[in-house]
mmCIF file of N, CA, C and O in Angstrom:
data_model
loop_
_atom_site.group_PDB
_atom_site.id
_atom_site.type_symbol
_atom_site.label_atom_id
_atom_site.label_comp_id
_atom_site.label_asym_id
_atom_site.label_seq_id
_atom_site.Cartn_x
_atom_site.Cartn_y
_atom_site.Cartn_z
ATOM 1 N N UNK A 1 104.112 140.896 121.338
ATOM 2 C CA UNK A 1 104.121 140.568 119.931
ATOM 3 C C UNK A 1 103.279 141.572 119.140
ATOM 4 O O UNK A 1 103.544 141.620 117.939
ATOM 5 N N UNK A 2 102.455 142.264 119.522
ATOM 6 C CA UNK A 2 101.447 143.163 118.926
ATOM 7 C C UNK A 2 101.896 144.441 118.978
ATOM 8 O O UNK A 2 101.204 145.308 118.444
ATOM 9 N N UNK A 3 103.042 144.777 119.580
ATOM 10 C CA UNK A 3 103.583 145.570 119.079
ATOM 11 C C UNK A 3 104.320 145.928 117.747
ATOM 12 O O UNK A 3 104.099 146.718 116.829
ATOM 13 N N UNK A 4 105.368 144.935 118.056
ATOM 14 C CA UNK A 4 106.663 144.848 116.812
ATOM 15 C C UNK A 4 105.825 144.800 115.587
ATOM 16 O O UNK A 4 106.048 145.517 114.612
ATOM 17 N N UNK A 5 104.552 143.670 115.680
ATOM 18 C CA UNK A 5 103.940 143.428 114.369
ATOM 19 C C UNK A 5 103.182 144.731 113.879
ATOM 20 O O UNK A 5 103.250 145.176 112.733
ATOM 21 N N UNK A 6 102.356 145.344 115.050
ATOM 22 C CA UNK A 6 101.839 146.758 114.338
ATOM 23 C C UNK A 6 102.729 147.733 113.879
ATOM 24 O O UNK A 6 102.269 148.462 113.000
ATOM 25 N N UNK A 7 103.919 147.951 114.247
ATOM 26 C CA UNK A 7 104.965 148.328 113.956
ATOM 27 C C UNK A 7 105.742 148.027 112.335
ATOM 28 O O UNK A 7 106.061 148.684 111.345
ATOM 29 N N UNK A 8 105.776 147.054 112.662
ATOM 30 C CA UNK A 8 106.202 146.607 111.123
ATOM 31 C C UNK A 8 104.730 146.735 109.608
ATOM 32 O O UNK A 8 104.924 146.905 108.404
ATOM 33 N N UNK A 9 103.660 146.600 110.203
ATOM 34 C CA UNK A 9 102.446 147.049 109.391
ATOM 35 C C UNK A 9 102.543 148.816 109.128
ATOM 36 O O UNK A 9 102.425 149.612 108.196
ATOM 37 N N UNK A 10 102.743 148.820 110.127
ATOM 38 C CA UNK A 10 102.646 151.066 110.172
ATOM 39 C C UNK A 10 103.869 151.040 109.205
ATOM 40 O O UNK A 10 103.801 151.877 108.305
ATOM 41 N N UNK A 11 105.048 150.189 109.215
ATOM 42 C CA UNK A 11 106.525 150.637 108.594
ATOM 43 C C UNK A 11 106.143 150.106 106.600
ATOM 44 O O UNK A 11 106.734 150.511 105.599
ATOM 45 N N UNK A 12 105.312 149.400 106.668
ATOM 46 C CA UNK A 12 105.485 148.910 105.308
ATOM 47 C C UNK A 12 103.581 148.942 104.706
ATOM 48 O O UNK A 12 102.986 148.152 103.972
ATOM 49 N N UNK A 13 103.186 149.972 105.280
ATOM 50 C CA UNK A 13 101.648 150.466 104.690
ATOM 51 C C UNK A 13 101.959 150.800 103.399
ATOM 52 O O UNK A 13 101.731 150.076 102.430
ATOM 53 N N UNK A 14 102.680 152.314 103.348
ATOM 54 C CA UNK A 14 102.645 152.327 102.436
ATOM 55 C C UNK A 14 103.127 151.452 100.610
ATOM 56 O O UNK A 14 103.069 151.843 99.444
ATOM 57 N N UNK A 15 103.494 150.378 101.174
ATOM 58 C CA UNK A 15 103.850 149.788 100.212
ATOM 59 C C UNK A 15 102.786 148.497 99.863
ATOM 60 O O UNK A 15 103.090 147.692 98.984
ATOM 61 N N UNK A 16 101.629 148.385 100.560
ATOM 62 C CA UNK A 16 100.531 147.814 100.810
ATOM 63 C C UNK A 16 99.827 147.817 99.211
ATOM 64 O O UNK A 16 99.627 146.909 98.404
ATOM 65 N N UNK A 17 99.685 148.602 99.195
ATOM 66 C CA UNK A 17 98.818 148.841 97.403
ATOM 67 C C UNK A 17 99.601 147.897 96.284
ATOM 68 O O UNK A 17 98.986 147.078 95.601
ATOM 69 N N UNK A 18 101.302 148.149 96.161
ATOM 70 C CA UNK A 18 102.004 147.745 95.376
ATOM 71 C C UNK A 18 102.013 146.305 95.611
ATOM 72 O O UNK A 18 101.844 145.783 94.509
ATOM 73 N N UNK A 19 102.119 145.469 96.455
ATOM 74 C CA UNK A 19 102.386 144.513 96.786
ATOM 75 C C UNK A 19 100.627 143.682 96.387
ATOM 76 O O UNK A 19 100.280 142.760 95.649
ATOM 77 N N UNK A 20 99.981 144.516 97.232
ATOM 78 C CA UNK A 20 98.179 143.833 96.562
ATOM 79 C C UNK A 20 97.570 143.895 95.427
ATOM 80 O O UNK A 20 96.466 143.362 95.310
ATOM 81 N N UNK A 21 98.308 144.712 94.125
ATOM 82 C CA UNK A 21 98.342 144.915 93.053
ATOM 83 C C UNK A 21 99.058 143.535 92.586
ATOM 84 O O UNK A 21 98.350 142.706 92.013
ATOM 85 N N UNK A 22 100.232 143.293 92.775
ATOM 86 C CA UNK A 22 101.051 142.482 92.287
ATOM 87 C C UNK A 22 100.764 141.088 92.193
ATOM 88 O O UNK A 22 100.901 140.269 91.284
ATOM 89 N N UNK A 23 100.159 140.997 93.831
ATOM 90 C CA UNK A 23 99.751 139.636 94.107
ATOM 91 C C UNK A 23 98.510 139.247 93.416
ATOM 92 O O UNK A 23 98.420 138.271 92.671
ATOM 93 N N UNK A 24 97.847 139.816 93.618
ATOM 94 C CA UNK A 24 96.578 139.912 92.035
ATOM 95 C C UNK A 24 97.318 139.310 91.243
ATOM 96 O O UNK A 24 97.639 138.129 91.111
ATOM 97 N N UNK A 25 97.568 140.270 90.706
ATOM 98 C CA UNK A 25 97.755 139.540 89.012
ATOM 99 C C UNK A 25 99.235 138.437 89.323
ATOM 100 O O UNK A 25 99.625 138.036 88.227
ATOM 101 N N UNK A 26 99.735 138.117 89.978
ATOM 102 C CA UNK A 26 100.627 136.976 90.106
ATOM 103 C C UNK A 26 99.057 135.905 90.431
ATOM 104 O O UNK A 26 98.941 134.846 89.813
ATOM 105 N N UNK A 27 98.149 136.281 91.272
ATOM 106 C CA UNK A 27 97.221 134.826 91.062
ATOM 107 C C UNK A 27 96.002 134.908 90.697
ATOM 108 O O UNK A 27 95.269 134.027 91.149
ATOM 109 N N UNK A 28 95.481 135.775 89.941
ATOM 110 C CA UNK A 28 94.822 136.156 89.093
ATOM 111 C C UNK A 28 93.506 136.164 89.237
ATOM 112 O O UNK A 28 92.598 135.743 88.520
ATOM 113 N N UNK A 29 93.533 136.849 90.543
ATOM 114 C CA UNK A 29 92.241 137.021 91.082
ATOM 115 C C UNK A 29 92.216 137.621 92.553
ATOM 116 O O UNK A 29 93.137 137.241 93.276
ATOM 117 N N UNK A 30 91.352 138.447 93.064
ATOM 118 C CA UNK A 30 91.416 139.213 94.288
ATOM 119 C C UNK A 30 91.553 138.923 95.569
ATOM 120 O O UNK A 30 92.130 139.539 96.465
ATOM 121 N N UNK A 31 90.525 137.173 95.578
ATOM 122 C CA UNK A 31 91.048 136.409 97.146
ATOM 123 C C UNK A 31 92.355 136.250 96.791
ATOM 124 O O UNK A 31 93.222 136.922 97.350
ATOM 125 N N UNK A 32 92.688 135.250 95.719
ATOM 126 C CA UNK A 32 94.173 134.293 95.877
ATOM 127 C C UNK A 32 95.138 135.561 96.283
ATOM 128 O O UNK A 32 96.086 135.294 97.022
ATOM 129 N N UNK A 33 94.960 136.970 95.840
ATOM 130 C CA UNK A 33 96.063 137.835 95.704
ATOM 131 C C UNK A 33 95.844 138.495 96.961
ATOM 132 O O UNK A 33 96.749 139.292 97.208
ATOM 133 N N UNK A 34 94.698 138.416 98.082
ATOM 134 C CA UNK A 34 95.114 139.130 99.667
ATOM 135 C C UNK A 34 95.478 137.790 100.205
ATOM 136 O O UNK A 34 96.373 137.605 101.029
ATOM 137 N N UNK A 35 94.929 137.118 99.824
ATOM 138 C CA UNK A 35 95.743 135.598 100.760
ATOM 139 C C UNK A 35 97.615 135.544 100.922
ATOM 140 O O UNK A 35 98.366 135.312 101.869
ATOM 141 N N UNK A 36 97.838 135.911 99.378
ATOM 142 C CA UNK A 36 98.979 135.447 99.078
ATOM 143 C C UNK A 36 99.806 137.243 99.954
ATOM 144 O O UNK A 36 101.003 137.211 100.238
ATOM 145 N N UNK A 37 98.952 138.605 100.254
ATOM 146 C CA UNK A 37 99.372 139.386 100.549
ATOM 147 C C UNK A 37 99.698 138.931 102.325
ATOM 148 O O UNK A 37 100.729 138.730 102.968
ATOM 149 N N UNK A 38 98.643 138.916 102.557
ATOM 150 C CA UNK A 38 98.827 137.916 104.130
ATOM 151 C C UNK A 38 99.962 137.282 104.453
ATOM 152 O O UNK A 38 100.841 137.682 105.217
ATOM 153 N N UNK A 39 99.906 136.058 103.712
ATOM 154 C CA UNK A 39 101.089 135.067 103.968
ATOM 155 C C UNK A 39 102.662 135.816 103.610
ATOM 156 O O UNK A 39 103.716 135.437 104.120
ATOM 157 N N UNK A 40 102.522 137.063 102.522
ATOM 158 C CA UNK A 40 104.120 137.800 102.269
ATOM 159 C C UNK A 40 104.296 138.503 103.643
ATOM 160 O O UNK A 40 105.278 138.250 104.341
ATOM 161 N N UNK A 41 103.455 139.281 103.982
ATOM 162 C CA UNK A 41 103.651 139.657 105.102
ATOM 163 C C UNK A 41 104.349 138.973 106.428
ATOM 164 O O UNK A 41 105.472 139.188 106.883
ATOM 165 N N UNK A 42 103.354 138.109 106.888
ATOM 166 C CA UNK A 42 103.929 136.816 107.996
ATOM 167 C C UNK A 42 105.136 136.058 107.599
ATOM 168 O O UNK A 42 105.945 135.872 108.507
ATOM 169 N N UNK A 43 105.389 135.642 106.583
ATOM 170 C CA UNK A 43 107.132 135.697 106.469
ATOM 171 C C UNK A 43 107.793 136.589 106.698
ATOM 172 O O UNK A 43 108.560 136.390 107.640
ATOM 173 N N UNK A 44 107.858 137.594 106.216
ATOM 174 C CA UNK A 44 108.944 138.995 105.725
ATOM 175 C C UNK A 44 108.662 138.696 107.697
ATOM 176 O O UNK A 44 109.438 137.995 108.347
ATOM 177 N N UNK A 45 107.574 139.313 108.246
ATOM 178 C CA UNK A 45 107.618 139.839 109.605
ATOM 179 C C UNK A 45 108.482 138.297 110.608
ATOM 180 O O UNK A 45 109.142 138.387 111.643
ATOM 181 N N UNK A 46 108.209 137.281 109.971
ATOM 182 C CA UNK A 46 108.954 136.070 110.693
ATOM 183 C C UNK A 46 110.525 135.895 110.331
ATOM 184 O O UNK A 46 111.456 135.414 110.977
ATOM 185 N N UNK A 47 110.439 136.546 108.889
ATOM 186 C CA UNK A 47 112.124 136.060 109.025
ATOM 187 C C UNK A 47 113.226 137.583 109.137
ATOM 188 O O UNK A 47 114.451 137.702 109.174
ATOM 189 N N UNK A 48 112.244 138.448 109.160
ATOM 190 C CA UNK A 48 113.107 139.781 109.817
ATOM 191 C C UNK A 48 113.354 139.513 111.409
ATOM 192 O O UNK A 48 114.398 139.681 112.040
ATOM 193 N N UNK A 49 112.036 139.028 111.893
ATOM 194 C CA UNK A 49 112.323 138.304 113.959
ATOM 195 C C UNK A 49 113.748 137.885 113.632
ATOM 196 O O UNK A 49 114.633 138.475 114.251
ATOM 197 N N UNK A 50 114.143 136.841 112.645
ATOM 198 C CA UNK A 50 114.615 135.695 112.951
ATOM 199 C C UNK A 50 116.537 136.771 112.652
ATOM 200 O O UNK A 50 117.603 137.065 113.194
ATOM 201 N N UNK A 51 116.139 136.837 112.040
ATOM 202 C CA UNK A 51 117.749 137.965 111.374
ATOM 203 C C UNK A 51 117.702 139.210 112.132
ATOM 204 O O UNK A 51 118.735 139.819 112.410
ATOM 205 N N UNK A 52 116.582 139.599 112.467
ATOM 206 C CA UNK A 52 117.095 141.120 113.206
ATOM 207 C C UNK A 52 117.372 141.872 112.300
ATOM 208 O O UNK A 52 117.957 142.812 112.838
ATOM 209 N N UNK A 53 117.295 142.097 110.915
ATOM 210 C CA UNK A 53 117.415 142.124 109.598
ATOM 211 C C UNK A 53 116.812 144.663 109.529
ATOM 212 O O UNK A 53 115.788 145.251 109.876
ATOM 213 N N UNK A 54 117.528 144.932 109.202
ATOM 214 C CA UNK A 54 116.687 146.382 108.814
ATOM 215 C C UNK A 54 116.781 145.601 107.098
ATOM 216 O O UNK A 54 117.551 144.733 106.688
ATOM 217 N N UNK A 55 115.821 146.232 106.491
ATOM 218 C CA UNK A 55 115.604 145.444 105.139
ATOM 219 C C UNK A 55 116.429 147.277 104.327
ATOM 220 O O UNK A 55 116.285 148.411 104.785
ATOM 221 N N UNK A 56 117.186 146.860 103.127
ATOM 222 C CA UNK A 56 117.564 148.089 102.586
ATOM 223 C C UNK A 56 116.105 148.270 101.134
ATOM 224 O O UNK A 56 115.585 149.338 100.811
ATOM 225 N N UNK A 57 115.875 147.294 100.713
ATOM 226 C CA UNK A 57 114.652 147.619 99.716
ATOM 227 C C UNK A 57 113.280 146.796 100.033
ATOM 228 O O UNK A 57 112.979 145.692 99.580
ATOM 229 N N UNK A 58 112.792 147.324 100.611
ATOM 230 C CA UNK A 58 111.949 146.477 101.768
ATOM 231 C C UNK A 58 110.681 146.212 100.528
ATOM 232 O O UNK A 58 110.169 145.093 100.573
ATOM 233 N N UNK A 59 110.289 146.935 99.712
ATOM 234 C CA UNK A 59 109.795 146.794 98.281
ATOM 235 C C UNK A 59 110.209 145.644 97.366
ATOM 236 O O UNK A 59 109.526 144.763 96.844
ATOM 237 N N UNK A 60 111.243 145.846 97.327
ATOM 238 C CA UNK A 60 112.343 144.659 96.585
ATOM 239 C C UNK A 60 111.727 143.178 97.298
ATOM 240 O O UNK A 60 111.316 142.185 96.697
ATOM 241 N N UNK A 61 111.814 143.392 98.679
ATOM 242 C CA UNK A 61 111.748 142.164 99.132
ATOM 243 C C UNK A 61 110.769 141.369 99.452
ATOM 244 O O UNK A 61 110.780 140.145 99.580
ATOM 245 N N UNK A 62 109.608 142.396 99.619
ATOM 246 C CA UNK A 62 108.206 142.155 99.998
ATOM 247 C C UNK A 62 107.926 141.311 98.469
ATOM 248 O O UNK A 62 107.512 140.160 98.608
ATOM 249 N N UNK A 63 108.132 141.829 96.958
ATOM 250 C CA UNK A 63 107.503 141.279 95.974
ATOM 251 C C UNK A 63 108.279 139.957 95.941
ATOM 252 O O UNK A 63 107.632 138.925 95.760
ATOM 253 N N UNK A 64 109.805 139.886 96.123
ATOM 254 C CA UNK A 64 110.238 138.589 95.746
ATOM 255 C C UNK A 64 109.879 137.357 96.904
ATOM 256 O O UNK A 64 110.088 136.177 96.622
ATOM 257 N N UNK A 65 109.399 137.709 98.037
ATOM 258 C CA UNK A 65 108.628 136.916 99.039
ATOM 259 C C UNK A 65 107.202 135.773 98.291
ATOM 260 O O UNK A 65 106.943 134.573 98.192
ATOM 261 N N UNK A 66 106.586 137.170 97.899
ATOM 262 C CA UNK A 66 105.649 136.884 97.110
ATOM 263 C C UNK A 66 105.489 136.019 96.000
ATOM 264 O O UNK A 66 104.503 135.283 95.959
ATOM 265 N N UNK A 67 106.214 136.013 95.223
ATOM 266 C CA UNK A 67 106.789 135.187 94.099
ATOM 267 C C UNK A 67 106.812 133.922 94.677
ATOM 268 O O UNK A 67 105.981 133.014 94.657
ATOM 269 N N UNK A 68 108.227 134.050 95.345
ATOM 270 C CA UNK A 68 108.802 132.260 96.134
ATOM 271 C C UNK A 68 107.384 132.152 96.750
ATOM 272 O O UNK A 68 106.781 131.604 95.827
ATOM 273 N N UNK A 69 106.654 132.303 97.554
ATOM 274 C CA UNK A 69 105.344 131.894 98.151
ATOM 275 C C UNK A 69 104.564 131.256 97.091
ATOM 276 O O UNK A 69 104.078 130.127 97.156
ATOM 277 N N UNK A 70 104.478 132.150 96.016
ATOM 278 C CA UNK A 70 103.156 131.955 94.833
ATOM 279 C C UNK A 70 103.901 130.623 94.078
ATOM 280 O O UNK A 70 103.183 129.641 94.267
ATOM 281 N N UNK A 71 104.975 130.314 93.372
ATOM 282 C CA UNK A 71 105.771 129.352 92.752
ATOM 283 C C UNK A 71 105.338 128.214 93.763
ATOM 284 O O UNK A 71 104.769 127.206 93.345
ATOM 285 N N UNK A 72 105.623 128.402 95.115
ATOM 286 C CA UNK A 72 105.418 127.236 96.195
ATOM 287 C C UNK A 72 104.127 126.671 95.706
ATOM 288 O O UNK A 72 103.922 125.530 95.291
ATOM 289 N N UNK A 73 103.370 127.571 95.815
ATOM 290 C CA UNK A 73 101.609 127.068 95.934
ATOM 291 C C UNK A 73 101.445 126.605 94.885
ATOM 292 O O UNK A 73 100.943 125.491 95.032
ATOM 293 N N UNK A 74 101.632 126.909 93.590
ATOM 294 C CA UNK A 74 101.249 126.425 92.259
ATOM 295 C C UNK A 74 102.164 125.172 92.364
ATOM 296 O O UNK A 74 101.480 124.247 91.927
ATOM 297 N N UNK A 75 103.372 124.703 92.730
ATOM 298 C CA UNK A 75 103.772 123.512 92.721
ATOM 299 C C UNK A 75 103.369 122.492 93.662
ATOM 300 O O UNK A 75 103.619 121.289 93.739
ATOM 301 N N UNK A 76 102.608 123.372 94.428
ATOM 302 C CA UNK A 76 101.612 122.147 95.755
ATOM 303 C C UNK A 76 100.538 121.885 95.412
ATOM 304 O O UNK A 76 100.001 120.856 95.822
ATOM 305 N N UNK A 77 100.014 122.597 94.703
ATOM 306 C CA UNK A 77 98.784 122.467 93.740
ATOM 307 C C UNK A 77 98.944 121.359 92.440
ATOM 308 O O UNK A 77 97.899 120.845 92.039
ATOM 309 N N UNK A 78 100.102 121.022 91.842
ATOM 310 C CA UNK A 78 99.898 120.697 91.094
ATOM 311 C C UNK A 78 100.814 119.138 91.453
ATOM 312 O O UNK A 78 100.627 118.117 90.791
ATOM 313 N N UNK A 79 101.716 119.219 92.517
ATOM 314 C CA UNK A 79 101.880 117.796 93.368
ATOM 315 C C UNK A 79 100.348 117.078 93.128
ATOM 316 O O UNK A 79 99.855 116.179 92.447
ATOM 317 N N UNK A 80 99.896 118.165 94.231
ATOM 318 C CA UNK A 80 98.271 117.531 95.400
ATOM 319 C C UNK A 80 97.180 117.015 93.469
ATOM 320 O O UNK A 80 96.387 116.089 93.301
ATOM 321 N N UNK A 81 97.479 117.680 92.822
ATOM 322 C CA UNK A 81 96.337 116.883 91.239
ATOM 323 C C UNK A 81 96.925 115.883 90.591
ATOM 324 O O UNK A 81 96.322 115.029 89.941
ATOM 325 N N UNK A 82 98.228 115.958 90.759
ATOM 326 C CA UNK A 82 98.989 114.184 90.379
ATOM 327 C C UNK A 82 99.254 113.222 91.436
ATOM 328 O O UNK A 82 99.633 112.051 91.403
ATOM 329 N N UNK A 83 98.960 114.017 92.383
ATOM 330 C CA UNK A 83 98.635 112.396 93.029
ATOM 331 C C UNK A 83 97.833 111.285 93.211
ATOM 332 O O UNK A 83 98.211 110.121 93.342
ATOM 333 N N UNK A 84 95.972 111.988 93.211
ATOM 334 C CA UNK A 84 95.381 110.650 92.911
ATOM 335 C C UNK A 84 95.292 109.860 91.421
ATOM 336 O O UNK A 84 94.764 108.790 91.123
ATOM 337 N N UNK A 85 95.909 110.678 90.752
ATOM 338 C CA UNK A 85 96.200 109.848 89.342
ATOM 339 C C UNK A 85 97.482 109.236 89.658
ATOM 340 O O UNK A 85 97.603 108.558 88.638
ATOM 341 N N UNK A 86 98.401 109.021 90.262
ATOM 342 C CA UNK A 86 99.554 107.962 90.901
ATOM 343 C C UNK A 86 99.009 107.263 90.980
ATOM 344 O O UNK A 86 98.673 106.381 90.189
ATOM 345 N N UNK A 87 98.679 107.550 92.349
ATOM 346 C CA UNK A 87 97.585 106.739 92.981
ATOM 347 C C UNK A 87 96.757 105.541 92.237
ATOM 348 O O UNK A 87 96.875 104.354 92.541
ATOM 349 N N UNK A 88 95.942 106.024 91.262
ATOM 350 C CA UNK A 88 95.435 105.326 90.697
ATOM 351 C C UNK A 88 95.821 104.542 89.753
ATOM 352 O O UNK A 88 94.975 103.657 89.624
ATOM 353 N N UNK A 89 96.653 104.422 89.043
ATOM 354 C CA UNK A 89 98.106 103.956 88.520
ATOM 355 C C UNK A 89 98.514 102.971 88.759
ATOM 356 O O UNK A 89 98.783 102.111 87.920
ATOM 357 N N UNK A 90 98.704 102.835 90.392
ATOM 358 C CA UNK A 90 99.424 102.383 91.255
ATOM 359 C C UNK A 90 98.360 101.248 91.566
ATOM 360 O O UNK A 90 98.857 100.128 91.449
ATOM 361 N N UNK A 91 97.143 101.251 91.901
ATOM 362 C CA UNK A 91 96.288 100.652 92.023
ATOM 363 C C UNK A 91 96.465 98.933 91.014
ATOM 364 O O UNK A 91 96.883 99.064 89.864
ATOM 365 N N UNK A 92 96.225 97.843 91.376
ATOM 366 C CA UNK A 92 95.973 96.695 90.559
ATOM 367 C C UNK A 92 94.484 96.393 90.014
ATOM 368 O O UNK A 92 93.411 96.220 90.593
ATOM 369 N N UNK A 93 94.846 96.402 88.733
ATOM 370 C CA UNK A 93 93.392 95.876 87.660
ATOM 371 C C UNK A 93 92.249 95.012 88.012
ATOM 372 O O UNK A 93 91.378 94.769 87.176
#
């Protein structure tokens, strides 16, 4: 496994900057945006395993990863803050 994956890191370095730029300012701040670089990565590298996939805009695809990831989180985030107000709602007087 430490191959293919260093492999696929050596294949998409240079696009490393663009993508950690992006993710920044998609979460507007320097942890949320290597976190969110992390997790684009471990998809793209899990669902290229899964397809066997050569990517034709591997740029293209790395940012729109990113996106669907970041949309995910802000809507789990904002599930996970309406729920104990349900919750509490829900609760009897």
């Amino acid at each position: 496994m430490r191959r293919p994956w260093r492999d696929f890191l050596d294949k998409l370095a240079p696009l490393r900057p663009d993508l950690h730029k992006y993710c920044c300012r998609l979460s507007g701040n320097v942890w949320d945006g290597e976190d969110l670089v992390q997790d684009t990565l471990l998809r793209v590298f899990a669902q290229l395993g899964r397809l066997d996939a050569n990517l034709e805009s591997p740029r293209g695809y790395l940012m729109r990863t990113a996106t669907h990831l970041w949309i995910d989180r802000v809507r789990r985030r904002e599930r996970e803050r309406a729920l104990p107000i349900e919750e509490a709602a829900a609760l009897p007087s």
